[in-house]
């Protein structure tokens, strides 16, 4: 099983939401659910960053670490990984190639 720490946003340099999941392909649907109050309230519907982990505990540890970071560090992390801030989930293969 692969675990992912991910960042979602509403627009480039906008609101950032950091989460962890074992189902990255379903993250956008999960964030639309009623239980996802923060992402729904701030319309964080664009997946702009992710990291993969084989260990769920390591992924959770990384998520907590990233949540403590200063906003500028998070912005730079996304910018280095995804300079155009494209929504990676729209077309996994196409968008991943556009990141670089």
CSV table of C-alpha atoms in Angstrom, one decimal:
chain,number,residue,atom,x,y,z
A,1,UNK,CA,0.0,0.0,0.0
A,2,UNK,CA,1.2,3.5,-0.9
A,3,UNK,CA,0.5,6.4,1.4
A,4,UNK,CA,0.6,10.0,0.2
A,5,UNK,CA,1.0,13.4,1.9
A,6,UNK,CA,-0.6,16.0,-0.4
A,7,UNK,CA,-1.3,19.7,-0.7
A,8,UNK,CA,-4.5,21.1,-2.1
A,9,UNK,CA,-5.3,24.7,-2.8
A,10,UNK,CA,-8.0,26.9,-4.2
A,11,UNK,CA,-5.6,28.9,-6.5
A,12,UNK,CA,-1.9,29.5,-6.9
A,13,UNK,CA,-0.4,30.9,-3.7
A,14,UNK,CA,-3.9,30.6,-2.1
A,15,UNK,CA,-5.2,28.6,0.8
A,16,UNK,CA,-3.2,25.5,1.4
A,17,UNK,CA,-4.6,22.2,2.9
A,18,UNK,CA,-2.2,19.4,3.8
A,19,UNK,CA,-3.4,15.9,4.2
A,20,UNK,CA,-2.5,12.2,4.2
A,21,UNK,CA,-4.2,9.4,2.4
A,22,UNK,CA,-3.8,5.9,1.1
A,23,UNK,CA,-6.0,6.7,-1.9
A,24,UNK,CA,-4.6,9.7,-3.7
A,25,UNK,CA,-6.8,9.1,-6.7
A,26,UNK,CA,-9.9,9.7,-4.6
A,27,UNK,CA,-8.7,12.8,-2.7
A,28,UNK,CA,-10.7,15.3,-4.7
A,29,UNK,CA,-13.9,13.3,-4.1
A,30,UNK,CA,-13.1,13.0,-0.4
A,31,UNK,CA,-12.6,16.8,-0.2
A,32,UNK,CA,-16.0,17.4,-1.6
A,33,UNK,CA,-17.7,15.4,1.1
A,34,UNK,CA,-19.6,17.1,4.0
A,35,UNK,CA,-17.0,15.8,6.4
A,36,UNK,CA,-14.3,17.8,4.7
A,37,UNK,CA,-15.4,21.1,6.1
A,38,UNK,CA,-12.1,23.0,5.6
A,39,UNK,CA,-11.6,22.1,2.0
A,40,UNK,CA,-15.2,22.7,1.2
A,41,UNK,CA,-15.3,26.1,2.9
A,42,UNK,CA,-12.2,27.4,1.2
A,43,UNK,CA,-12.8,25.6,-2.1
A,44,UNK,CA,-9.5,23.7,-2.0
A,45,UNK,CA,-10.1,21.6,-5.0
A,46,UNK,CA,-6.7,21.6,-6.8
A,47,UNK,CA,-4.2,18.9,-6.0
A,48,UNK,CA,-0.8,20.6,-6.5
A,49,UNK,CA,1.7,18.5,-4.5
A,50,UNK,CA,2.2,15.0,-3.2
A,51,UNK,CA,4.9,12.7,-1.7
A,52,UNK,CA,4.7,8.9,-1.6
A,53,UNK,CA,5.5,6.7,1.4
A,54,UNK,CA,5.4,3.0,1.9
A,55,UNK,CA,4.8,3.4,5.6
A,56,UNK,CA,1.6,5.1,6.8
A,57,UNK,CA,3.2,6.2,10.1
A,58,UNK,CA,6.0,7.9,8.2
A,59,UNK,CA,3.4,9.7,6.0
A,60,UNK,CA,1.5,10.9,9.1
A,61,UNK,CA,4.8,12.1,10.6
A,62,UNK,CA,5.6,14.0,7.4
A,63,UNK,CA,2.1,15.5,7.3
A,64,UNK,CA,2.5,16.8,10.9
A,65,UNK,CA,5.9,18.2,10.1
A,66,UNK,CA,4.7,20.1,7.0
A,67,UNK,CA,1.7,21.5,8.9
A,68,UNK,CA,4.2,23.2,11.3
A,69,UNK,CA,6.2,24.8,8.5
A,70,UNK,CA,5.9,28.5,7.8
A,71,UNK,CA,3.6,29.4,4.9
A,72,UNK,CA,6.6,30.5,2.7
A,73,UNK,CA,8.2,27.1,3.0
A,74,UNK,CA,5.1,25.4,1.9
A,75,UNK,CA,4.7,27.8,-1.1
A,76,UNK,CA,8.3,27.1,-2.1
A,77,UNK,CA,7.8,23.4,-1.7
A,78,UNK,CA,4.8,23.4,-4.1
A,79,UNK,CA,6.6,25.9,-6.5
A,80,UNK,CA,9.7,23.7,-6.7
A,81,UNK,CA,7.5,20.6,-7.4
A,82,UNK,CA,4.8,22.2,-9.5
A,83,UNK,CA,5.9,25.6,-10.8
A,84,UNK,CA,2.7,26.3,-12.7
A,85,UNK,CA,0.5,25.1,-9.8
A,86,UNK,CA,-1.5,22.9,-12.2
A,87,UNK,CA,-4.1,20.6,-10.8
A,88,UNK,CA,-2.3,17.3,-11.0
A,89,UNK,CA,-5.4,15.3,-10.6
A,90,UNK,CA,-7.1,16.5,-13.8
A,91,UNK,CA,-5.0,14.2,-16.0
A,92,UNK,CA,-2.3,12.4,-14.0
A,93,UNK,CA,0.1,11.6,-16.8
A,94,UNK,CA,-0.3,14.8,-18.8
A,95,UNK,CA,0.0,17.1,-15.8
A,96,UNK,CA,2.9,15.3,-14.2
A,97,UNK,CA,4.9,15.8,-17.3
A,98,UNK,CA,4.0,19.6,-17.4
A,99,UNK,CA,5.4,20.1,-13.9
A,100,UNK,CA,9.0,20.2,-15.0
